[in-house]
Every structure is written in C-alpha cells, then in structure tokens.
Short mmCIF file of C-alpha atoms in Angstrom, two decimals:
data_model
loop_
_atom_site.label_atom_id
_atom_site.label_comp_id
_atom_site.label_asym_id
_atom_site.label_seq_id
_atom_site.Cartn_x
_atom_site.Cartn_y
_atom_site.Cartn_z
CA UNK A 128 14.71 11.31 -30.35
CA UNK A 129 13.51 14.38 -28.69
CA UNK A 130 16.68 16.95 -27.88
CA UNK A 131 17.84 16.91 -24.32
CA UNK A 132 19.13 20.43 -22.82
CA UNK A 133 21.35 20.44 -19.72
CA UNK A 134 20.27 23.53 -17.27
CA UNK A 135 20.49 24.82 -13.62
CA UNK A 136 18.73 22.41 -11.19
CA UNK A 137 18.90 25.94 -9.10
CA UNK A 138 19.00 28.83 -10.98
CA UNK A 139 21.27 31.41 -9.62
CA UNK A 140 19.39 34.15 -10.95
CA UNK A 141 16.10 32.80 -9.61
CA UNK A 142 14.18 32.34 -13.25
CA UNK A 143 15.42 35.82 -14.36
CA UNK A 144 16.21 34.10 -18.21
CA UNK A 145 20.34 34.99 -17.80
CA UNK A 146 21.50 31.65 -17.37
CA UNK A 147 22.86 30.52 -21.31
CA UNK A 148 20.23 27.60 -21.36
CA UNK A 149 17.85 30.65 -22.00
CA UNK A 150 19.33 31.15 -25.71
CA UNK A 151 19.18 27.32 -26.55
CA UNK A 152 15.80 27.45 -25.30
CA UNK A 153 14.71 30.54 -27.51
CA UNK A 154 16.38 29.06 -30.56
CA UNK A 155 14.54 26.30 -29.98
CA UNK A 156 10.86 28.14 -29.82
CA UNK A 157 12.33 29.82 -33.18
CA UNK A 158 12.31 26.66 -34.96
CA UNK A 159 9.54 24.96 -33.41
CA UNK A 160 11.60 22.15 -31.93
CA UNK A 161 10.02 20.23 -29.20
CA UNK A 162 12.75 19.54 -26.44
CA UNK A 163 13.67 17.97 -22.66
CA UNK A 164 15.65 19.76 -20.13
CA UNK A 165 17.55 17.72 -18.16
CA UNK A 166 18.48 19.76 -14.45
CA UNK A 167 21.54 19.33 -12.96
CA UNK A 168 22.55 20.53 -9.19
CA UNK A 169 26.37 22.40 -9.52
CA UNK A 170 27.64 19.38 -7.53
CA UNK A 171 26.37 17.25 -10.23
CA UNK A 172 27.53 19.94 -13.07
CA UNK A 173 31.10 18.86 -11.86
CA UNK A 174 30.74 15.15 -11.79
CA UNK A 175 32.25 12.80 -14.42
CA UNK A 176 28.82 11.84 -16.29
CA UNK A 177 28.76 15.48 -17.34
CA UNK A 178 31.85 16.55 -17.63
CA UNK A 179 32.07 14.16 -20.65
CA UNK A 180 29.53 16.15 -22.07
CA UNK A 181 31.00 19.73 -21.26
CA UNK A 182 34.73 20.01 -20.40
CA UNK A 183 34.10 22.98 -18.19
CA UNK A 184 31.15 21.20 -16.11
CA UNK A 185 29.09 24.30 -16.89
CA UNK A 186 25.04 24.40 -19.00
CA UNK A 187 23.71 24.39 -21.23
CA UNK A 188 24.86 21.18 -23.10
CA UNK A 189 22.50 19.21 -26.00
CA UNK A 190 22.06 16.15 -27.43
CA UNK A 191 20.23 15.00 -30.01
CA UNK A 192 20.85 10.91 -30.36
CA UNK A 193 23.71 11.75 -33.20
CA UNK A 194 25.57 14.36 -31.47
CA UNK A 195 26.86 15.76 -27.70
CA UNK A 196 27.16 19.95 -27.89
CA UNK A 197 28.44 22.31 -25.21
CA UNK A 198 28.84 25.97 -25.65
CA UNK A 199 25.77 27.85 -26.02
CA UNK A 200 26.83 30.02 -29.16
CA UNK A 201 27.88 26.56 -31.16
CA UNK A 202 24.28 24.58 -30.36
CA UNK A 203 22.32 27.79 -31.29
CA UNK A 204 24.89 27.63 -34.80
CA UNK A 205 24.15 23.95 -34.99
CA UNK A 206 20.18 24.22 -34.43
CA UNK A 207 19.85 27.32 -36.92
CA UNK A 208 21.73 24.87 -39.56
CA UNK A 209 19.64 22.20 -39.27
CA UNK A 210 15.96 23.99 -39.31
CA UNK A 211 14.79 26.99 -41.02
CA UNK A 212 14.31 30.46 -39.72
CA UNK A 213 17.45 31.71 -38.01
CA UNK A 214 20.06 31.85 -40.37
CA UNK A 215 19.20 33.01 -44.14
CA UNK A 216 19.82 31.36 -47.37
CA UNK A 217 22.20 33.51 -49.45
CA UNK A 218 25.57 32.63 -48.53
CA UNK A 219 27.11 36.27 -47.85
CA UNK A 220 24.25 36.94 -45.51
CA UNK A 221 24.03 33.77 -43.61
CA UNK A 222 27.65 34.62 -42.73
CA UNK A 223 26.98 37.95 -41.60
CA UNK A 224 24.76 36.66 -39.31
CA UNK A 225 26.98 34.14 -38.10
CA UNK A 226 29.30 36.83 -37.81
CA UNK A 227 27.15 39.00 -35.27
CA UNK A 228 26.73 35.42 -33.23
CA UNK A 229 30.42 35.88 -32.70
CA UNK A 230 30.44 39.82 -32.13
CA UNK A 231 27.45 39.14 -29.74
CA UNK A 232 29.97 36.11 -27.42
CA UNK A 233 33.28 37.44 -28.24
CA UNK A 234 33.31 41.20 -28.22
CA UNK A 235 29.98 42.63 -26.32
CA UNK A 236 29.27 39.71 -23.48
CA UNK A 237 32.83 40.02 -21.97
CA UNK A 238 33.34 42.86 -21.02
CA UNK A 239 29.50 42.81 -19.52
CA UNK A 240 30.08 39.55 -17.70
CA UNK A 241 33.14 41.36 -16.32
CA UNK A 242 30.72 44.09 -14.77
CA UNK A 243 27.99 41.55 -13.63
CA UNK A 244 30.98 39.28 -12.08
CA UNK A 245 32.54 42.77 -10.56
CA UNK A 246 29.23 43.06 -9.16
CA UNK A 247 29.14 39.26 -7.43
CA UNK A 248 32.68 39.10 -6.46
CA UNK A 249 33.97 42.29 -5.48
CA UNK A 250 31.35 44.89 -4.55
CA UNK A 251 32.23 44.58 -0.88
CA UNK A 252 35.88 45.45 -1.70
CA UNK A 253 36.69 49.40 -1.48
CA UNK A 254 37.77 49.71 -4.66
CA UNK A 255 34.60 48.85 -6.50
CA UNK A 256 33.33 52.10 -6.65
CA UNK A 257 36.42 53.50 -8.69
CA UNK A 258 36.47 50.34 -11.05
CA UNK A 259 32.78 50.33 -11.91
CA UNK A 260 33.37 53.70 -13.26
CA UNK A 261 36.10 52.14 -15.18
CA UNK A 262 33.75 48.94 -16.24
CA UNK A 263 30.69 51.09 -17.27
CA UNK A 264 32.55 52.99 -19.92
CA UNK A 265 33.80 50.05 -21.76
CA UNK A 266 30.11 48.88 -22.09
CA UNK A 267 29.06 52.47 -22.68
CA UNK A 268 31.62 52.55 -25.46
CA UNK A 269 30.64 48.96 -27.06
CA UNK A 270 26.45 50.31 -26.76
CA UNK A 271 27.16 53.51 -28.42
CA UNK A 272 28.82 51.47 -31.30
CA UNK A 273 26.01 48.82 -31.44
CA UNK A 274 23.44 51.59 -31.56
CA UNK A 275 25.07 53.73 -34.17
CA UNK A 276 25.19 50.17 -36.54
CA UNK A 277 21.33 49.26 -35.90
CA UNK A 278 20.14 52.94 -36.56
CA UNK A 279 16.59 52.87 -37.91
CA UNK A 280 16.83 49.05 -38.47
CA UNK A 281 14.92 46.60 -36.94
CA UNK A 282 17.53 43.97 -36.97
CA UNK A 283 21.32 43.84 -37.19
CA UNK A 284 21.22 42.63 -40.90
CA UNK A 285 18.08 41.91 -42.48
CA UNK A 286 15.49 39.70 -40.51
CA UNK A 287 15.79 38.51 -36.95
CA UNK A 288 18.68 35.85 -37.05
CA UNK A 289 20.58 34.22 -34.57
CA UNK A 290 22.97 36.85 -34.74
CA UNK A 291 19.92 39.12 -32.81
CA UNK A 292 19.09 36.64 -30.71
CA UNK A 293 22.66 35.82 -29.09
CA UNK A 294 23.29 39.86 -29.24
CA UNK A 295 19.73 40.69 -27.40
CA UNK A 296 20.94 37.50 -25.25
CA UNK A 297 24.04 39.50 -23.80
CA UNK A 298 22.01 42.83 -23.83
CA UNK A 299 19.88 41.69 -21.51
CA UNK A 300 22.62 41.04 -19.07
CA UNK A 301 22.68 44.67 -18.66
CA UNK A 302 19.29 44.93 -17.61
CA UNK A 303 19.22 45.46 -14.16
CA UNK A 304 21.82 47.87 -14.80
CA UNK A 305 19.40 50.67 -16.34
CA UNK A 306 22.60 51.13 -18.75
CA UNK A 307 20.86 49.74 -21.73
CA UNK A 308 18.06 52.54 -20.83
CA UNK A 309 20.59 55.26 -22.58
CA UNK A 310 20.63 53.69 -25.49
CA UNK A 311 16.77 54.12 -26.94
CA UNK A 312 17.59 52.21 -30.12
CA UNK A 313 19.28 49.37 -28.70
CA UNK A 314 16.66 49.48 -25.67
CA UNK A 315 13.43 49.02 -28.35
CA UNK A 316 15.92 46.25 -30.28
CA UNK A 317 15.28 44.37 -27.10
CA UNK A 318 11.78 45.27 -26.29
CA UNK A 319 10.68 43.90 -30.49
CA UNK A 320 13.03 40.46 -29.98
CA UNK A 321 11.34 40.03 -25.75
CA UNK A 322 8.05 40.37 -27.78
CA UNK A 323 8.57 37.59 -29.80
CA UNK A 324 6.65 34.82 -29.04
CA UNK A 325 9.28 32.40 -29.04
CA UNK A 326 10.92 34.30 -26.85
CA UNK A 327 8.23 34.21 -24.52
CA UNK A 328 7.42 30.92 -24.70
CA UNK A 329 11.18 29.46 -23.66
CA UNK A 330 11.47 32.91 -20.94
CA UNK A 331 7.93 30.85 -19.82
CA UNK A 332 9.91 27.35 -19.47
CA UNK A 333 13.05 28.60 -17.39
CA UNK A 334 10.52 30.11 -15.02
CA UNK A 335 8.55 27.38 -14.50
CA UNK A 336 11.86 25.13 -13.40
CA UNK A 337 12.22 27.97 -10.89
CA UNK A 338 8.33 28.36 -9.58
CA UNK A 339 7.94 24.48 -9.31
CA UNK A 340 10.53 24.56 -6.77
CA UNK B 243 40.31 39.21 -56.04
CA UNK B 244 42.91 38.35 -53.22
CA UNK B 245 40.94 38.98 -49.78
CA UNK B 246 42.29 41.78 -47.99
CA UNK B 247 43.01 41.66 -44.12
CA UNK B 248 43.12 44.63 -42.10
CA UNK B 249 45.63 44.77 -39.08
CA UNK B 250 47.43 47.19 -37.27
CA UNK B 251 49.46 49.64 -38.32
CA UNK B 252 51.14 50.18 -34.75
CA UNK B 253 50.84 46.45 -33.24
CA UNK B 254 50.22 47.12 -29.57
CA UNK B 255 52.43 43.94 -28.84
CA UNK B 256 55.30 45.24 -30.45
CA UNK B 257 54.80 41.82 -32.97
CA UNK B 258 54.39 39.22 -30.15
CA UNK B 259 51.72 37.65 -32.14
CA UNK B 260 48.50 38.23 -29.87
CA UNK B 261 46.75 40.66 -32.15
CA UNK B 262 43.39 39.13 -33.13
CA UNK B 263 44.77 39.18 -37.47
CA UNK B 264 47.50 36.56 -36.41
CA UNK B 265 44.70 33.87 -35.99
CA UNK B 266 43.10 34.47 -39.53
CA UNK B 267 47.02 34.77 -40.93
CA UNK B 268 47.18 31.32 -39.23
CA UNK B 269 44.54 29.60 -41.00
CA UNK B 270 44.68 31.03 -44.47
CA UNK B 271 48.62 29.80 -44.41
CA UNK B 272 46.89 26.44 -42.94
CA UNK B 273 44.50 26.22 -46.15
CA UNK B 274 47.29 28.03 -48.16
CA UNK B 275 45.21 31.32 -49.41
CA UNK B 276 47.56 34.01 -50.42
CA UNK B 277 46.11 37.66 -48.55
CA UNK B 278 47.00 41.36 -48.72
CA UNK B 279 46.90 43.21 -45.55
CA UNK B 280 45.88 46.66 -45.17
CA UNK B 281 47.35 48.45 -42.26
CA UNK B 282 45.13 50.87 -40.06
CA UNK B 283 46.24 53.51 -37.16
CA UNK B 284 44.61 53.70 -33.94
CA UNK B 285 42.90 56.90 -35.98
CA UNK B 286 42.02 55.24 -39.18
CA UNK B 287 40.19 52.27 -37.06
CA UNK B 288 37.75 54.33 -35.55
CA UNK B 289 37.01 56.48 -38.95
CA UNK B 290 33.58 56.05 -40.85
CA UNK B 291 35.53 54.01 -43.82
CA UNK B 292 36.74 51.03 -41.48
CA UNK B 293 33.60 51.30 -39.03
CA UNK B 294 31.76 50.27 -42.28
CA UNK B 295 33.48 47.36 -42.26
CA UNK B 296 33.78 46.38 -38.61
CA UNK B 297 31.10 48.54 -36.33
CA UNK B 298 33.17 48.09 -33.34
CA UNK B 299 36.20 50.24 -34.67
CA UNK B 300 38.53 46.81 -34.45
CA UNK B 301 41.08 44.74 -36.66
CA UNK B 302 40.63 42.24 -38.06
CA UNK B 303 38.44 42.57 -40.78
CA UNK B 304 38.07 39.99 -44.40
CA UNK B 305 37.00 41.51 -47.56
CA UNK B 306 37.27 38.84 -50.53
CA UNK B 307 35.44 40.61 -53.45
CA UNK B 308 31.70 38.94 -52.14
CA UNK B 309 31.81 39.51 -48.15
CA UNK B 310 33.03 42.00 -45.73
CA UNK B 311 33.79 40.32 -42.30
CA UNK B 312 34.63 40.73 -38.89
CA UNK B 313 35.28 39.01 -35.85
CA UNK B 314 38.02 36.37 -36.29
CA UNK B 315 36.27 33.62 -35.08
CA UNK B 316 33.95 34.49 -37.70
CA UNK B 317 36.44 35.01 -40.63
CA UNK B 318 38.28 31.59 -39.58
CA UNK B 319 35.24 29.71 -40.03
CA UNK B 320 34.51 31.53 -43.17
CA UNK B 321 37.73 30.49 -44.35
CA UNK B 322 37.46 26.93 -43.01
CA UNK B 323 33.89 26.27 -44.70
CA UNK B 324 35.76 27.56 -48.13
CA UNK B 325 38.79 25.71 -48.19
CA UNK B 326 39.50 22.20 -46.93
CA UNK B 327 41.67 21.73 -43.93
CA UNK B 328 40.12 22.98 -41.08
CA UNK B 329 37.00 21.48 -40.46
CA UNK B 330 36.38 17.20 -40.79
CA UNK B 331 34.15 16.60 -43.36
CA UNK B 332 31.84 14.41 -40.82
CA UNK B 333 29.07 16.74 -39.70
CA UNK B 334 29.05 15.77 -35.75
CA UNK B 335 32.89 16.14 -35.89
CA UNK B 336 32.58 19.37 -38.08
CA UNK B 337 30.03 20.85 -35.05
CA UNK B 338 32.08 19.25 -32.53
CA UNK B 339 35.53 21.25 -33.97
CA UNK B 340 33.15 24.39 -33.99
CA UNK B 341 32.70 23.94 -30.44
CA UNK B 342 35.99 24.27 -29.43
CA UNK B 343 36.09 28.13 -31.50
CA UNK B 344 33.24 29.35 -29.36
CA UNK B 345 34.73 27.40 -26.24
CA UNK B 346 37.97 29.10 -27.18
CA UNK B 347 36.22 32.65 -27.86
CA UNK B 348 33.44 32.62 -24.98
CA UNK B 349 34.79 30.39 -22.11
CA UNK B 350 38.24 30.41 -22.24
CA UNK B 351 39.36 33.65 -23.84
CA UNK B 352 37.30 36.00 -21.56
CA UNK B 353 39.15 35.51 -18.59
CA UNK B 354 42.35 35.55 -20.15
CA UNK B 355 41.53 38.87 -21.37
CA UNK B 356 40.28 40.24 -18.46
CA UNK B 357 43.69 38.82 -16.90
CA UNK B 358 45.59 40.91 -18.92
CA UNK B 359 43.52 43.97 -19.12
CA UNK B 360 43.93 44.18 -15.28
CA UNK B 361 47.47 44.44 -16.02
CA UNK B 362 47.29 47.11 -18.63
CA UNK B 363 44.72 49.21 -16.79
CA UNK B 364 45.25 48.34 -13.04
CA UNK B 365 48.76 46.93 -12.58
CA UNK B 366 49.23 50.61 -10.79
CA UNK B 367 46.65 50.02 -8.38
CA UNK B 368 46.29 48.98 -4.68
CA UNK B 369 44.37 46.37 -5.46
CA UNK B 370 46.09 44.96 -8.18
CA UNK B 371 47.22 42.16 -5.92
CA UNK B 372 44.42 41.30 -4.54
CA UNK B 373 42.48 41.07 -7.88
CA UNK B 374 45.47 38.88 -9.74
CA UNK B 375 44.79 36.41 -7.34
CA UNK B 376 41.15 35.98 -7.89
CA UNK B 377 41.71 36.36 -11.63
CA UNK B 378 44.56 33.93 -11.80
CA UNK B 379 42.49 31.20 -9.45
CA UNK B 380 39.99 31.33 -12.28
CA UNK B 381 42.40 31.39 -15.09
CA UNK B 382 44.09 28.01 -13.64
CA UNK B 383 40.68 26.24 -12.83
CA UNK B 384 39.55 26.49 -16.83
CA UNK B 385 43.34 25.31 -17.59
CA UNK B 386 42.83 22.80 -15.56
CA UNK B 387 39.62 21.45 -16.83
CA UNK B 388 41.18 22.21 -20.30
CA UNK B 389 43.95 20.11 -20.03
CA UNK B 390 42.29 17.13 -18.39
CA UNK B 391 40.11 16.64 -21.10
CA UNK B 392 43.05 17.03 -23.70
CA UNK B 393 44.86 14.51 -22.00
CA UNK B 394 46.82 12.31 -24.44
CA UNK B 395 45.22 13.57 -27.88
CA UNK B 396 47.19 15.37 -29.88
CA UNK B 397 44.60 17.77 -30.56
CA UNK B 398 40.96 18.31 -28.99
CA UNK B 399 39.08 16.59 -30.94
CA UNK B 400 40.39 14.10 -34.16
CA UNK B 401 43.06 16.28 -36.29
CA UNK B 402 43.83 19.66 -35.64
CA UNK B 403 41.06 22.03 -36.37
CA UNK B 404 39.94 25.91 -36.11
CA UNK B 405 38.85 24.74 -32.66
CA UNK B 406 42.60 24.36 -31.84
CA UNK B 407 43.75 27.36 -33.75
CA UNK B 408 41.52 29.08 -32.04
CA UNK B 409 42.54 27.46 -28.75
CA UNK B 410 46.38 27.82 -28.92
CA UNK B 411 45.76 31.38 -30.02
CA UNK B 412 43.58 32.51 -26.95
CA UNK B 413 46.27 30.35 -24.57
CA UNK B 414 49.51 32.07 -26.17
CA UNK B 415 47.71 35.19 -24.22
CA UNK B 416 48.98 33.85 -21.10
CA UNK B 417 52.76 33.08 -22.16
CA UNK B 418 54.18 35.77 -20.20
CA UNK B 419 52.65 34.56 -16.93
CA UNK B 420 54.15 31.32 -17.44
CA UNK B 421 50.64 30.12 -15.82
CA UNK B 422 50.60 27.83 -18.66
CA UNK B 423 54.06 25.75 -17.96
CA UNK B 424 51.77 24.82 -14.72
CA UNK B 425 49.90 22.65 -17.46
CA UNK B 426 52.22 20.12 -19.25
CA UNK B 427 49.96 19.05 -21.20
CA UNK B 428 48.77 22.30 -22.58
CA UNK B 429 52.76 23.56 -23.02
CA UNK B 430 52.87 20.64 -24.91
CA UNK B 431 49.67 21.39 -26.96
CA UNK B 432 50.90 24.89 -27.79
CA UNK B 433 54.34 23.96 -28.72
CA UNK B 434 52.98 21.32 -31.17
CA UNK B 435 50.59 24.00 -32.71
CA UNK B 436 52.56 26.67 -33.01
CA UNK B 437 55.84 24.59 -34.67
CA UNK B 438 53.51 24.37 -37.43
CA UNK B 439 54.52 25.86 -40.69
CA UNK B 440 51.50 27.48 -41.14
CA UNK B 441 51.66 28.90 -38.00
CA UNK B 442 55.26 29.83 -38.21
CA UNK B 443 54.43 31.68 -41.58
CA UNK B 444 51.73 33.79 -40.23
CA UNK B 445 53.97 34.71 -37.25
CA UNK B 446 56.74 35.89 -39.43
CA UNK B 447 54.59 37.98 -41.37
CA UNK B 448 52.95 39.76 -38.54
CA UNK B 449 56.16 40.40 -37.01
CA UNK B 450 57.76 41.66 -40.23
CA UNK B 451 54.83 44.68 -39.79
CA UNK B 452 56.53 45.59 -37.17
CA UNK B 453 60.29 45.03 -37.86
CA UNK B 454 59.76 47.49 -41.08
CA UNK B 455 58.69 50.32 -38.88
#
C-alpha cells in the first residue's frame, strides 16, 4: 500500500514549504518512497475521522496499511528506520542524529514559532515592537550556538541525516526574517540541504497543491 | 562505566522537579539504571568543556562510556531502546509510544513553556494580562484535546511508556496555574504517574540537590 500523508487543503503560507507536511515530504524524496497526500480543509482537520488519526486535529499525519502516525518529528524517525539513507548504521551515531531531530523540535523551533506566532497574533498590539527585540535575541542566541557547532562542517554530524533535515526544517522558518542572513555558516547549511534534489522535488509537490488551486 | 548525568548545580526551581534531568532521573529509576550526576553552575554550562557535550550550553546531558547525549527526549529514548520497560516490544506500538515523546516535546510542551516564560520575563509588563489570556486559551484548547483522547485509559497508549513520562513531565509545568485541575482526567493521569516509585525516586533525588545546599 502506497503511504498516505495528511496536509493543508489551503495552505496558510500559500506553497511557501513551512507547513510540517514539508519535512515528511522531503524524507520521503530522501528515501525514494512513492506517496499520496490526502488534503484536508481546517474544518475537516477538526472532525472526528481525523482526529482519530491526530489528537490535536493538526497535519501532517501517515499511514502506511500497518500503522497511523502523527507528529512530524516521529514519522520522519519512523521512515528513516525503515529505509536507508537518513539515519546511519553505527549505533552511537545513529543516536546522535536522532539526537539533533530532537534539538532541531524541542530546543531551536520553539522559540522561532514563538516569533513567527508573535508576528500573526500580536503585531497590531503596541507592545510588539519592545517584545520582538526580546524574541530576536533568544533566536540570535540559539543561531550563534548552532553556528559555532557546524563550523567548517557540512553537516551536523557526519552525512546529511534526519537530524539536518528537521534542523534546516525549523531554520527555514526564519527565512523571511533575514535573521538567518547573520549567520553565513548556518545560512550556506541551508542553501547545500535546499539544493538537494529531494528537497526540491517534495518543495515541487507542496507547490503544486497550492498552484492547482 | 555508570553513565553520568549532568544537572544543575543551582536548580532554578528551587527542587520543584521541572528541570529537564528529572525526566531522564525518571526513566533510568523506571528501567532501574544506577547514574552519577555531575553538577554544573550557570558558568560552568556555558564553558567550552560542557558545550562539547551539549552545543546549546544546557543540562541535561548522558555520557555512558560509548555516547555523549543531549536533549532529554533524546537520552530517554536512548535509555528506553537499551533497557526494557519503556517502549512495547510491538513495532507499531513502539512508534506509536514514540509519538507521544515528540507530541509531548513539539506540540504540547512549547506552549507551556512559552506560558511560563511570559511569567518569568513579562509578568512586570502592561501587557502581561492581555498576553496570559491568549496564552492560556491555547494552553487549555491542547489540554482539552489531550484529555479527550485519554479518556478512560490509564495511559495514552497500552502501558505506560516514555510517551507518558514525557507527557506528565511537560504537564507538571503547569501545576502552579492549577489550569490542569480544569482537566480531571489529566489530574488524574498525573497523579497516577507521578505516585510511581520510579518517579518518586527521581524526585527525591533531584530535590536532595537542592536540600544539601
């Protein structure tokens, strides 16, 4: 059975590649796994049918005939253990990487989804300004630490894993920001993972849901 | 070699239990691993020695002779693919109890944090008001969805898992808003988690950190 993916009917950021179906979708193109997306409307995001597949009625969920996965960060996990190429063999290492999969969703996407949500929910309120300020240096603080680990490396540990690609994932969050633009080690770490051709294959696919509309 | 944990020297919560080392005390009492811990300063965490060990200057980190770690949704999964007790032994149910650590770390911790964060850094501000009730509208709404698909089960998915460690440990966050005693159900899930010995174990010994000082 070919893998169905869950994503947004209407994308709310218009095909840009930020909604989380975009990292299923690039893990995917990594391993060379054919798949179906499935669109759902955010009225139908909230109905019973898939909120038994996602207890937060959000995307991207999968399923693959034996199993039903929500959370972006665990079906990338589950994908990269069931096909080669994103996760390497040696024990130590493979946990590393896993380890930077969690860095990437639990320590550097907060506190930007806390800026880009700032930015959508309160940058008509007068004290935006003044907590921006406030906002930016937390993510200033987390890039300058991401930057001084990568250095001269290509990756965060060894080859491209899925630890890069959930970490690029958040990054490019930032984009629109210019922030990232600071930083020119961690802004060529995105340019070398966006020029993967995996990448640009599943950035291809969440456009298209948006142009055919 | 006995791993070594790293945690603070000076707990910022004064030994409530909401450091990030209480959830990896928590499961290696749960697989019963005997642990050192090795105390850092605010000073010592952002030094060269520890940022070789955790590139974002934060506790906790794992070092067990083979593997430095960090991120403790990382090191609990480490721990729960070494040792039995954590994670089922069927693979969709051992994906499906991942799921609920990167639910717990991405979906529902963020907000939580960003809950409380307004209330170290902003509780002084005009708009602190304004902004709790935004934040707390969101806070409730995952609760809600949280605790509707708990329902009766004692735990989210089969026996009680890293998903759930995870889970109770992100909730416990909120215990001083008594936003969770809204939720019945998730009181109840928290009480049941944390009367466990395992869980009682690893709270007395991060407390005794701080009753020695």
């Amino acid at each position: 059975m070919t893998p169905i993916l869950t994503a947004f009917k209407h994308s709310p950021d218009r095909g840009q590649g930020l909604a989380r179906d975009m990292r299923v979708r690039w893990a995917l193109e990594e391993l060379g796994v054919a798949y179906d997306v499935h669109l759902l409307s955010f009225e139908e995001m909230k109905q019973p049918a898939h909120l038994a597949r996602h207890p937060f009625g959000q995307i991207p969920t999968y399923e693959d005939g034996e199993i039903v996965l929500f959370e972006s960060g665990a079906i990338v996990l589950h994908l990269a253990e069931q096909h080669l190429g994103l996760l390497p063999d040696d024990a130590s290492a493979r946990m590393r990487a896993i380890t930077w999969m969690f860095a990437a969703l639990n320590t550097v996407e907060p506190p930007i989804v806390e800026r880009s949500m700032a930015w959508v929910l309160e940058r008509e309120q007068p004290w935006y300004a003044q907590r921006l300020v406030m906002l930016d240096e937390r993510v200033r603080r987390l890039l300058g630490e991401l930057s001084a680990r990568l250095g001269d490396a290509p990756w965060l540990d060894g080859d491209f894993s899925a630890g890069d690609l959930l970490m690029v994932s958040v990054l490019l969050r930032l984009q629109s920001s210019g922030i990232v633009d600071e930083y020119p080690v961690l802004a060529a770490y995105i340019a070398r993972a966006t020029e993967r051709p995996a990448y640009q294959r599943a950035f291809a696919a969440q456009l298209a849901v948006f142009q055919n509309q």
